[in-house]
Coordinates of C-alpha atoms in Angstrom, one line a residue:
M1 CA -31.4 -5.3 32.4
P2 CA -29.5 -3.1 29.9
T3 CA -28.2 -4.5 26.6
L4 CA -24.5 -4.3 25.8
R5 CA -25.2 -1.4 23.5
E6 CA -27.0 0.5 26.2
A7 CA -24.2 -0.2 28.7
L8 CA -21.4 1.2 26.5
I9 CA -19.9 4.4 27.9
Y10 CA -18.7 5.6 24.6
E11 CA -20.2 6.2 21.1
P12 CA -18.9 3.4 18.9
A13 CA -17.2 4.4 15.6
E14 CA -17.8 1.8 12.9
L15 CA -14.8 0.7 10.8
S16 CA -15.1 1.1 7.1
F17 CA -13.2 -0.1 4.0
G18 CA -10.6 2.2 2.4
T19 CA -8.8 1.4 -0.8
S20 CA -7.7 -2.0 0.6
G21 CA -8.9 -3.2 4.0
L22 CA -10.4 -1.6 7.1
R23 CA -8.7 1.4 8.8
G24 CA -9.4 3.5 11.9
L25 CA -8.1 5.3 14.9
V26 CA -6.8 3.0 17.5
T27 CA -9.2 4.5 20.0
D28 CA -12.1 3.5 17.7
M29 CA -10.7 0.0 17.1
T30 CA -12.0 -1.4 20.4
D31 CA -11.9 -5.1 21.1
L32 CA -15.7 -5.1 20.4
E33 CA -15.4 -3.3 17.1
C34 CA -12.6 -5.5 15.8
Y35 CA -14.4 -8.7 16.9
I36 CA -17.6 -7.7 15.1
N37 CA -15.8 -7.1 11.9
V38 CA -13.8 -10.3 12.0
R39 CA -16.9 -12.4 12.8
G40 CA -18.7 -10.6 9.9
F41 CA -15.9 -11.5 7.5
L42 CA -15.9 -15.1 8.5
N43 CA -19.7 -15.3 8.3
Y44 CA -19.5 -13.8 4.8
I45 CA -17.2 -16.5 3.5
N46 CA -19.1 -19.2 5.4
K47 CA -16.1 -20.1 7.4
S48 CA -17.3 -22.1 10.5
S49 CA -14.5 -24.6 10.8
G50 CA -10.8 -25.1 9.8
L51 CA -7.8 -22.8 10.0
V52 CA -7.5 -19.1 9.7
Y53 CA -4.0 -17.7 9.4
T54 CA -3.1 -14.4 11.1
A55 CA -0.2 -12.0 11.4
G56 CA 0.5 -8.4 12.3
D57 CA 2.8 -5.4 12.0
L58 CA 4.9 -3.7 14.7
R59 CA 2.5 -1.0 15.9
F60 CA 1.8 -0.8 19.7
S61 CA -1.9 -1.6 19.2
T62 CA -1.4 -4.7 16.9
P63 CA -1.1 -7.4 19.6
R64 CA -4.3 -6.3 21.3
I65 CA -6.2 -6.3 17.9
L66 CA -4.7 -9.7 17.1
A67 CA -6.1 -11.0 20.4
A68 CA -9.5 -9.8 19.5
T69 CA -9.2 -11.3 16.0
H70 CA -8.2 -14.7 17.5
R71 CA -11.2 -14.7 19.8
A72 CA -13.5 -13.9 16.9
I73 CA -12.0 -16.8 14.9
I74 CA -12.4 -19.2 17.8
D75 CA -16.0 -18.1 18.5
A76 CA -16.8 -18.7 14.8
G77 CA -15.8 -22.4 15.2
C78 CA -12.3 -22.0 13.5
E79 CA -8.8 -22.3 14.7
P80 CA -6.5 -19.3 14.5
V81 CA -2.9 -20.0 13.5
F82 CA -0.6 -17.1 14.4
C83 CA 2.2 -16.6 11.8
G84 CA 3.9 -13.9 13.8
F85 CA 4.9 -10.3 13.1
I86 CA 5.6 -10.7 9.4
P87 CA 4.9 -8.9 6.1
T88 CA 1.4 -8.8 4.7
P89 CA 2.4 -10.6 1.6
A90 CA 4.0 -13.4 3.6
V91 CA 0.8 -14.4 5.5
A92 CA -1.2 -13.9 2.3
L93 CA 1.1 -16.2 0.4
Y94 CA 0.9 -18.9 3.1
G95 CA -2.9 -18.7 3.1
L96 CA -3.0 -19.1 -0.7
K97 CA -0.7 -22.2 -0.5
Q98 CA -2.8 -23.8 2.2
G99 CA -6.1 -22.8 0.6
E100 CA -7.3 -21.0 3.8
P101 CA -8.2 -17.4 4.6
S102 CA -5.8 -15.1 6.3
I103 CA -6.1 -11.9 8.3
M104 CA -3.4 -9.2 8.7
V105 CA -3.5 -6.6 11.4
T106 CA -1.8 -3.5 10.0
G107 CA -2.3 0.1 9.3
S108 CA 0.4 -0.1 6.6
H109 CA 2.1 3.3 6.3
I110 CA -0.3 5.5 8.3
P111 CA 0.6 6.9 11.8
D112 CA 0.8 4.8 14.9
D113 CA -2.4 6.3 16.3
R114 CA -4.3 4.3 13.6
N115 CA -4.4 0.7 12.6
G116 CA -6.3 -1.6 10.3
I117 CA -7.4 -5.1 9.4
K118 CA -6.9 -6.7 6.0
F119 CA -8.8 -9.8 5.0
N120 CA -7.8 -12.4 2.4
K121 CA -10.1 -15.2 1.3
A122 CA -8.7 -18.6 0.5
D123 CA -8.1 -17.6 -3.1
G124 CA -6.9 -14.0 -2.5
E125 CA -7.7 -10.5 -1.4
V126 CA -11.1 -9.3 -0.6
L127 CA -12.3 -7.3 -3.6
K128 CA -14.7 -4.4 -3.9
A129 CA -17.5 -6.7 -5.0
D130 CA -17.1 -8.5 -1.6
E131 CA -17.4 -5.3 0.5
V132 CA -21.2 -5.0 0.4
G133 CA -21.7 -8.6 1.5
I134 CA -19.1 -8.3 4.3
N135 CA -20.7 -5.1 5.5
Q136 CA -24.1 -6.8 5.6
A137 CA -22.7 -9.7 7.6
V138 CA -20.9 -7.3 10.0
L139 CA -24.2 -5.5 10.5
A140 CA -25.9 -8.7 11.5
V141 CA -23.2 -9.6 14.0
R142 CA -23.3 -6.0 15.4
E143 CA -27.0 -6.1 16.0
A144 CA -26.9 -9.5 17.6
L145 CA -24.0 -8.6 20.0
Y146 CA -25.4 -5.2 20.9
A147 CA -28.7 -6.9 21.8
E148 CA -27.0 -9.2 24.3
P149 CA -27.7 -8.5 28.0
A150 CA -24.7 -6.5 29.3
D151 CA -24.0 -8.8 32.3
E152 CA -23.7 -11.8 29.9
A153 CA -21.4 -10.1 27.3
A154 CA -17.7 -10.8 26.9
F155 CA -17.1 -7.1 26.7
G156 CA -17.1 -4.4 29.3
A157 CA -18.7 -1.0 29.1
D158 CA -15.5 0.4 27.4
G159 CA -15.7 -2.2 24.6
A160 CA -12.7 -4.2 26.0
F161 CA -12.8 -7.9 26.7
Q162 CA -13.5 -8.7 30.3
V163 CA -10.8 -11.4 30.1
T164 CA -7.9 -10.8 27.7
D165 CA -6.3 -13.8 25.9
E166 CA -2.6 -14.2 25.2
L167 CA -1.4 -14.6 21.7
P168 CA -0.7 -18.3 20.8
E169 CA 2.7 -19.7 19.9
M170 CA 3.9 -18.5 16.6
L171 CA 4.1 -20.8 13.5
E172 CA 7.2 -20.0 11.5
D173 CA 6.2 -21.8 8.3
A174 CA 4.8 -18.7 6.7
S175 CA 8.1 -16.7 7.2
H176 CA 10.1 -19.7 5.9
D177 CA 7.9 -20.1 2.8
Y178 CA 8.1 -16.4 2.0
L179 CA 11.9 -16.4 2.3
E180 CA 12.3 -19.5 0.2
R181 CA 10.1 -18.1 -2.6
Y182 CA 12.9 -15.7 -3.4
L183 CA 15.9 -17.8 -2.5
D184 CA 14.5 -20.4 -5.0
A185 CA 13.9 -17.8 -7.7
F186 CA 17.2 -15.9 -7.7
P187 CA 20.8 -17.1 -8.1
I188 CA 22.5 -17.8 -4.8
D189 CA 25.3 -15.3 -5.8
A190 CA 22.9 -12.7 -7.2
F191 CA 24.4 -9.9 -5.1
R192 CA 28.0 -11.1 -4.6
D193 CA 30.4 -8.2 -3.9
K194 CA 27.4 -5.8 -3.6
T195 CA 26.9 -3.6 -0.5
I196 CA 23.3 -2.9 0.2
V197 CA 22.1 -0.5 2.9
L198 CA 18.8 -1.7 4.5
Y199 CA 16.8 1.1 6.2
E200 CA 15.1 -1.0 8.8
H201 CA 13.1 1.6 10.8
S202 CA 9.9 -0.2 12.1
A203 CA 9.2 -2.3 8.9
V204 CA 7.9 -5.7 9.9
G205 CA 9.8 -7.4 7.1
R206 CA 13.2 -5.9 8.1
D207 CA 14.7 -9.2 9.4
L208 CA 13.4 -11.3 6.6
I209 CA 14.6 -8.9 3.9
K210 CA 18.0 -8.8 5.6
A211 CA 18.2 -12.6 5.6
V212 CA 17.2 -12.8 1.9
L213 CA 19.8 -10.2 0.8
K214 CA 22.6 -11.9 2.8
R215 CA 21.7 -15.4 1.5
L216 CA 21.9 -14.0 -2.0
G217 CA 25.5 -12.8 -1.4
A218 CA 25.1 -9.2 -0.4
T219 CA 27.0 -7.4 2.3
V220 CA 24.1 -5.8 4.2
I221 CA 24.5 -2.6 6.3
P222 CA 21.4 -2.2 8.5
V223 CA 20.6 1.4 9.6
G224 CA 17.8 3.3 11.4
R225 CA 16.2 0.4 13.3
S226 CA 13.5 1.7 15.5
E227 CA 11.3 0.2 18.2
R228 CA 9.0 3.2 17.8
F229 CA 6.7 2.9 14.8
I230 CA 7.7 5.2 11.9
P231 CA 4.9 5.9 9.4
I232 CA 7.1 6.2 6.3
D233 CA 5.1 6.2 3.0
T234 CA 6.4 5.4 -0.5
E235 CA 3.8 7.9 -1.9
N236 CA 4.9 10.7 0.4
V237 CA 8.7 10.7 0.3
T238 CA 9.5 13.9 2.2
V239 CA 12.4 16.3 1.8
E240 CA 13.8 14.9 5.1
D241 CA 13.5 11.3 3.7
Q242 CA 15.4 12.4 0.5
R243 CA 18.1 14.1 2.6
Y244 CA 18.5 11.0 4.7
F245 CA 18.8 8.7 1.6
K246 CA 21.4 11.1 0.2
E247 CA 23.4 11.1 3.5
L248 CA 23.3 7.2 3.5
S249 CA 24.6 7.1 -0.1
E250 CA 27.5 9.5 0.6
K251 CA 28.4 7.7 3.8
H252 CA 28.3 4.1 2.7
Q253 CA 28.8 4.3 -1.1
P254 CA 26.4 1.4 -1.6
F255 CA 25.1 -0.5 -4.6
A256 CA 21.6 0.5 -3.4
I257 CA 19.5 1.4 -0.4
V258 CA 16.3 -0.5 0.2
S259 CA 13.4 -0.4 2.6
T260 CA 9.7 -0.9 2.9
D261 CA 6.7 0.6 4.6
G262 CA 5.4 -0.6 7.9
D263 CA 3.8 -3.9 6.7
S264 CA 6.4 -4.5 4.0
D265 CA 4.2 -4.5 1.0
R266 CA 5.4 -1.2 -0.5
P267 CA 9.1 -1.1 -1.6
F268 CA 11.7 1.6 -1.4
V269 CA 14.4 1.3 -4.0
I270 CA 17.0 4.0 -3.8
D271 CA 19.9 4.1 -6.1
E272 CA 23.6 4.5 -5.4
N273 CA 23.2 8.3 -5.6
G274 CA 20.5 8.3 -2.9
V275 CA 17.7 8.9 -5.4
F276 CA 14.4 7.2 -4.6
H277 CA 12.6 5.6 -7.6
R278 CA 8.8 5.6 -7.5
G279 CA 6.8 2.5 -7.6
D280 CA 5.1 3.0 -11.0
E281 CA 8.5 3.0 -12.8
L282 CA 9.7 0.2 -10.6
G283 CA 6.7 -1.9 -11.7
A284 CA 7.6 -1.4 -15.3
V285 CA 11.1 -2.7 -14.6
V286 CA 9.7 -5.8 -12.9
A287 CA 7.1 -6.4 -15.7
E288 CA 9.9 -6.5 -18.2
A289 CA 11.9 -9.0 -16.1
L290 CA 8.9 -11.3 -15.8
E291 CA 8.2 -11.1 -19.5
A292 CA 4.6 -10.0 -18.7
D293 CA 1.9 -10.3 -21.4
F294 CA -0.4 -8.0 -19.5
A295 CA 0.0 -5.2 -16.9
A296 CA -2.5 -3.3 -14.8
Y297 CA -1.6 -0.2 -12.8
P298 CA -3.5 2.8 -11.4
I299 CA -4.4 6.0 -13.1
T300 CA -1.9 7.9 -10.9
S301 CA 1.1 6.3 -12.6
S302 CA 3.5 8.2 -14.9
D303 CA 2.6 8.3 -18.5
G304 CA 6.2 7.2 -19.1
V305 CA 5.1 3.8 -18.0
D306 CA 2.6 3.7 -20.8
T307 CA 5.3 4.5 -23.3
F308 CA 7.7 2.0 -22.0
L309 CA 5.2 -0.9 -22.0
A310 CA 4.0 0.1 -25.5
D311 CA 7.5 -0.1 -26.8
K312 CA 7.8 -3.6 -25.3
S313 CA 4.4 -4.6 -26.9
V314 CA 2.9 -5.3 -23.5
P315 CA -0.9 -4.6 -23.3
A316 CA -1.8 -2.5 -20.3
E317 CA -4.8 -1.1 -18.5
R318 CA -5.0 1.8 -16.1
T319 CA -7.4 1.3 -13.1
R320 CA -8.7 3.1 -10.1
V321 CA -6.3 3.3 -7.2
G322 CA -6.2 0.2 -5.0
S323 CA -5.0 -3.4 -5.4
P324 CA -8.6 -4.7 -5.6
Y325 CA -9.1 -2.8 -8.9
V326 CA -5.7 -4.0 -10.2
I327 CA -6.6 -7.6 -9.3
V328 CA -9.9 -7.4 -11.2
A329 CA -8.1 -6.1 -14.3
M330 CA -5.6 -9.0 -14.1
Q331 CA -8.4 -11.5 -13.6
E332 CA -10.2 -10.2 -16.7
A333 CA -7.0 -10.5 -18.7
Q334 CA -6.5 -14.0 -17.5
A335 CA -10.0 -14.9 -18.6
A336 CA -9.1 -13.5 -22.1
G337 CA -6.2 -15.9 -22.3
R338 CA -3.2 -13.9 -20.8
R339 CA -0.8 -16.2 -18.9
R340 CA 1.7 -13.8 -17.5
T341 CA -0.4 -11.1 -15.9
V342 CA 1.2 -8.6 -13.5
G343 CA 0.0 -5.5 -11.7
W344 CA 1.3 -2.8 -9.4
E345 CA 0.4 0.3 -7.6
A346 CA 2.1 3.7 -7.7
N347 CA 3.3 2.9 -4.2
G348 CA 5.4 0.0 -5.7
G349 CA 3.5 -2.9 -4.3
F350 CA 3.8 -5.6 -7.0
L351 CA 1.2 -8.4 -7.8
V352 CA 1.8 -11.6 -9.8
G353 CA -1.4 -13.0 -11.2
N354 CA -0.3 -16.4 -12.5
D355 CA 2.1 -19.2 -11.5
T356 CA 5.0 -18.2 -13.8
T357 CA 8.8 -18.3 -14.1
I358 CA 11.5 -15.8 -13.5
Y359 CA 15.1 -16.2 -14.8
G360 CA 14.0 -19.7 -15.8
K361 CA 12.9 -20.7 -12.3
P362 CA 9.3 -21.1 -11.0
L363 CA 7.6 -18.3 -9.2
M364 CA 4.2 -18.9 -7.5
K365 CA 1.5 -16.4 -8.1
L366 CA 1.0 -13.8 -5.4
P367 CA -1.9 -11.5 -6.4
T368 CA -1.5 -9.1 -3.5
R369 CA 1.0 -6.2 -2.9
D370 CA 4.5 -7.4 -2.3
A371 CA 7.6 -5.3 -1.7
L372 CA 10.4 -7.9 -1.8
L373 CA 10.0 -9.0 -5.4
P374 CA 10.4 -5.6 -7.0
I375 CA 13.3 -4.8 -4.7
L376 CA 15.2 -7.9 -5.7
V377 CA 14.3 -7.6 -9.5
A378 CA 15.5 -4.0 -9.7
L379 CA 18.8 -4.8 -8.0
Y380 CA 19.4 -8.0 -9.8
T381 CA 18.7 -6.4 -13.2
A382 CA 21.5 -4.0 -12.5
S383 CA 23.8 -6.7 -11.2
Q384 CA 23.2 -8.9 -14.3
R385 CA 24.1 -6.0 -16.5
N386 CA 27.1 -5.1 -14.4
S387 CA 25.6 -1.6 -14.2
K388 CA 24.5 0.9 -11.6
V389 CA 20.9 0.8 -10.2
S390 CA 20.4 4.3 -11.6
D391 CA 21.2 3.0 -15.1
V392 CA 18.2 0.6 -14.9
F393 CA 15.8 3.5 -14.4
A394 CA 17.6 5.7 -16.9
E395 CA 16.4 3.4 -19.6
L396 CA 12.8 4.4 -18.9
P397 CA 11.2 7.3 -20.8
Q398 CA 12.4 10.4 -19.0
R399 CA 9.2 11.6 -17.4
F400 CA 9.6 12.5 -13.7
T401 CA 7.1 12.1 -10.9
Q402 CA 6.5 13.1 -7.3
A403 CA 3.8 12.7 -4.8
G404 CA 2.7 14.3 -1.5
I405 CA -0.1 14.6 0.9
I406 CA -1.8 17.3 3.0
D407 CA -3.3 16.5 6.3
N408 CA -6.4 17.9 8.0
F409 CA -8.2 18.3 4.7
P410 CA -12.0 17.7 5.3
P411 CA -13.3 14.8 3.2
E412 CA -16.5 16.7 2.4
V413 CA -14.5 19.5 0.9
S414 CA -12.5 16.9 -1.2
R415 CA -15.8 15.4 -2.4
A416 CA -17.1 18.9 -3.3
I417 CA -14.0 19.7 -5.4
L418 CA -14.2 16.4 -7.3
A419 CA -17.9 16.7 -8.0
Y420 CA -17.5 20.3 -9.3
F421 CA -14.7 19.7 -11.7
A422 CA -15.5 16.0 -12.7
D423 CA -17.3 16.7 -16.0
G424 CA -14.2 18.5 -17.4
N425 CA -16.1 20.9 -19.6
E426 CA -14.2 24.0 -21.0
A427 CA -15.6 26.4 -18.3
R428 CA -14.4 24.1 -15.5
R429 CA -11.0 23.7 -17.1
E430 CA -10.6 27.4 -17.4
E431 CA -11.7 27.9 -13.8
L432 CA -8.9 25.6 -12.6
G433 CA -6.5 28.1 -14.1
Q434 CA -7.3 30.3 -11.1
Y435 CA -5.5 27.8 -8.9
F436 CA -3.0 26.2 -11.3
T437 CA -1.8 29.5 -12.6
S438 CA 0.5 30.5 -15.5
E439 CA 2.5 32.5 -12.9
D440 CA 3.3 29.2 -11.3
G441 CA 4.4 27.7 -14.7
F442 CA 1.2 25.8 -15.6
G443 CA -0.2 25.7 -19.1
A444 CA -3.9 25.5 -19.9
V445 CA -5.9 22.5 -18.7
T446 CA -6.6 20.4 -21.8
E447 CA -8.2 17.3 -20.3
I448 CA -9.6 16.1 -16.9
N449 CA -9.8 12.4 -16.2
S450 CA -12.1 11.6 -13.3
L451 CA -11.7 7.8 -13.1
D452 CA -10.3 8.2 -9.6
G453 CA -9.9 11.7 -8.3
L454 CA -9.1 14.5 -10.8
R455 CA -6.1 14.0 -13.2
L456 CA -5.4 17.3 -14.9
Y457 CA -3.4 17.4 -18.1
F458 CA -1.8 20.7 -19.1
D459 CA -0.7 21.8 -22.6
N460 CA 2.9 22.2 -21.4
G461 CA 3.1 18.5 -20.6
D462 CA 2.6 18.8 -16.8
I463 CA 0.1 16.4 -15.1
A464 CA -1.4 17.0 -11.6
H465 CA -3.6 14.4 -10.0
I466 CA -5.8 15.3 -7.1
R467 CA -7.0 12.4 -5.1
P468 CA -8.6 12.2 -1.6
S469 CA -7.6 9.5 0.9
G470 CA -10.2 6.7 1.1
N471 CA -10.5 6.8 4.9
A472 CA -8.6 9.7 6.3
P473 CA -8.9 13.5 6.2
Q474 CA -6.1 13.8 3.7
L475 CA -5.7 15.0 0.1
R476 CA -2.9 13.6 -2.1
I477 CA -1.2 15.1 -5.1
Y478 CA 0.7 13.2 -7.8
S479 CA 2.7 15.1 -10.4
V480 CA 4.3 14.2 -13.7
A481 CA 6.6 16.5 -15.6
D482 CA 9.6 16.7 -17.9
S483 CA 12.1 17.3 -15.1
Q484 CA 12.3 16.2 -11.4
E485 CA 12.6 19.8 -10.4
R486 CA 9.3 20.6 -12.0
A487 CA 7.5 17.5 -10.6
D488 CA 8.7 18.5 -7.1
E489 CA 7.6 22.0 -7.7
V490 CA 4.1 21.0 -8.7
V491 CA 3.7 19.0 -5.5
G492 CA 5.1 21.9 -3.4
L493 CA 2.8 24.4 -5.0
A494 CA -0.2 22.2 -4.1
L495 CA 0.8 21.5 -0.5
K496 CA 2.2 24.9 0.5
E497 CA 0.9 26.2 3.8
P498 CA -1.1 28.2 4.4
D499 CA -1.9 29.5 0.9
G500 CA -1.0 26.8 -1.6
I501 CA -3.3 25.4 -4.3
Y502 CA -5.0 22.9 -2.0
R503 CA -5.7 25.4 0.8
R504 CA -7.1 27.9 -1.7
L505 CA -9.4 25.2 -3.0
E506 CA -10.4 24.4 0.5
E507 CA -11.3 28.0 1.2
R508 CA -13.4 28.1 -1.9
F509 CA -15.3 24.8 -1.4
G510 CA -15.3 24.7 2.4
H511 CA -18.1 27.2 2.7

């Protein structure tokens, strides 16, 4: 009698952790593979009874993956509680409040042909230190399932369940608690007489965000709602996105335009002129409003953030990219006595490390990426001052940023590039001048920081940061410059097809 593994008619692709959570092609995320990983996580945290909260985004594959997740929870001896199709921070917050783990099925901002699973322990996100143990537990589950006789397994030869379960009735408490978190923290008339455009697209938090803004007094104009998933990314705001935001500002003359990515943990704050403000600067605005005594944010952030926080006497630490690294820095600051720790990513997702207060009202900690808090703080800061949203960001040091991404860039080539230039010696810095040329406006490379990717500092003040995706064949570029035009130009020079900086590097290191 063949084993389940012998009976499979495809070659399984094992899921792996990226910067935060598991990601993979939908075709690889079979019921069997999702089940294995969820059981492994639950075994790792020794969860064999009690509740596990779940939620998902609006991708076409999410309900099926949720069903596999629920079966794994039940088979582990636990009870799944489906919180609905709600933001990642909403289900994480509810799990924290209840002291139980939670699982979010989401691919965040990536295209619809991919999806992911994000695990939260009872006390917060899975961290990098947990991944080795989780992977070992997953391996044990995989070996045991693969060894089962095929005719006794719950899975067919295609990795799908023989019998598919329906999703259980939705518990609305998590949505309610997430909404009330902000209604309790902000004045009920915070946005009275303010017109706010909400770009809904396929963001899972679109209805909750609309409800919060309306309850806080705003006139909300919803636009762009889509039943087809749109993979909009706060770290890859395209020329088409910028044009659309500009058109919305001219048509509606709003106080602001807001949106989020697919799972609503990354914010879009667009001012009255249709100008998008990146998450690293947005984080600085929120840190000031929360009167933070420590801030952590990734190496890819603008150096203007450093200057701003130094002027406010806020100790800060730059980390590797990913909320797990930001969280560890916040935890270390708390251990050293800090009581108002915050963190954020360049994508804008904001984390609150301590139970604290805002505008004199309590705010429960939420040490995972959240989009709604930074949106509300930026807009309320402008409303309090009776100013424009653009004025809030004009107070930051005038360093300008941009980011972009190139697809179909082999990961092994990215690794080769990083390995070659990582030591940053003079010869390597000079060699980079063959790609970042004086003809394109670059100065000499004065420093290379290899904490996470390659951050290149030029003597004319430009910064270019090369960073591969953690789990996709993509290479990102982040730029910092003295003008928006130059920041945009640096990104364009890197991503230009077919002979931009990145493709020339690929030609050199791809052989």
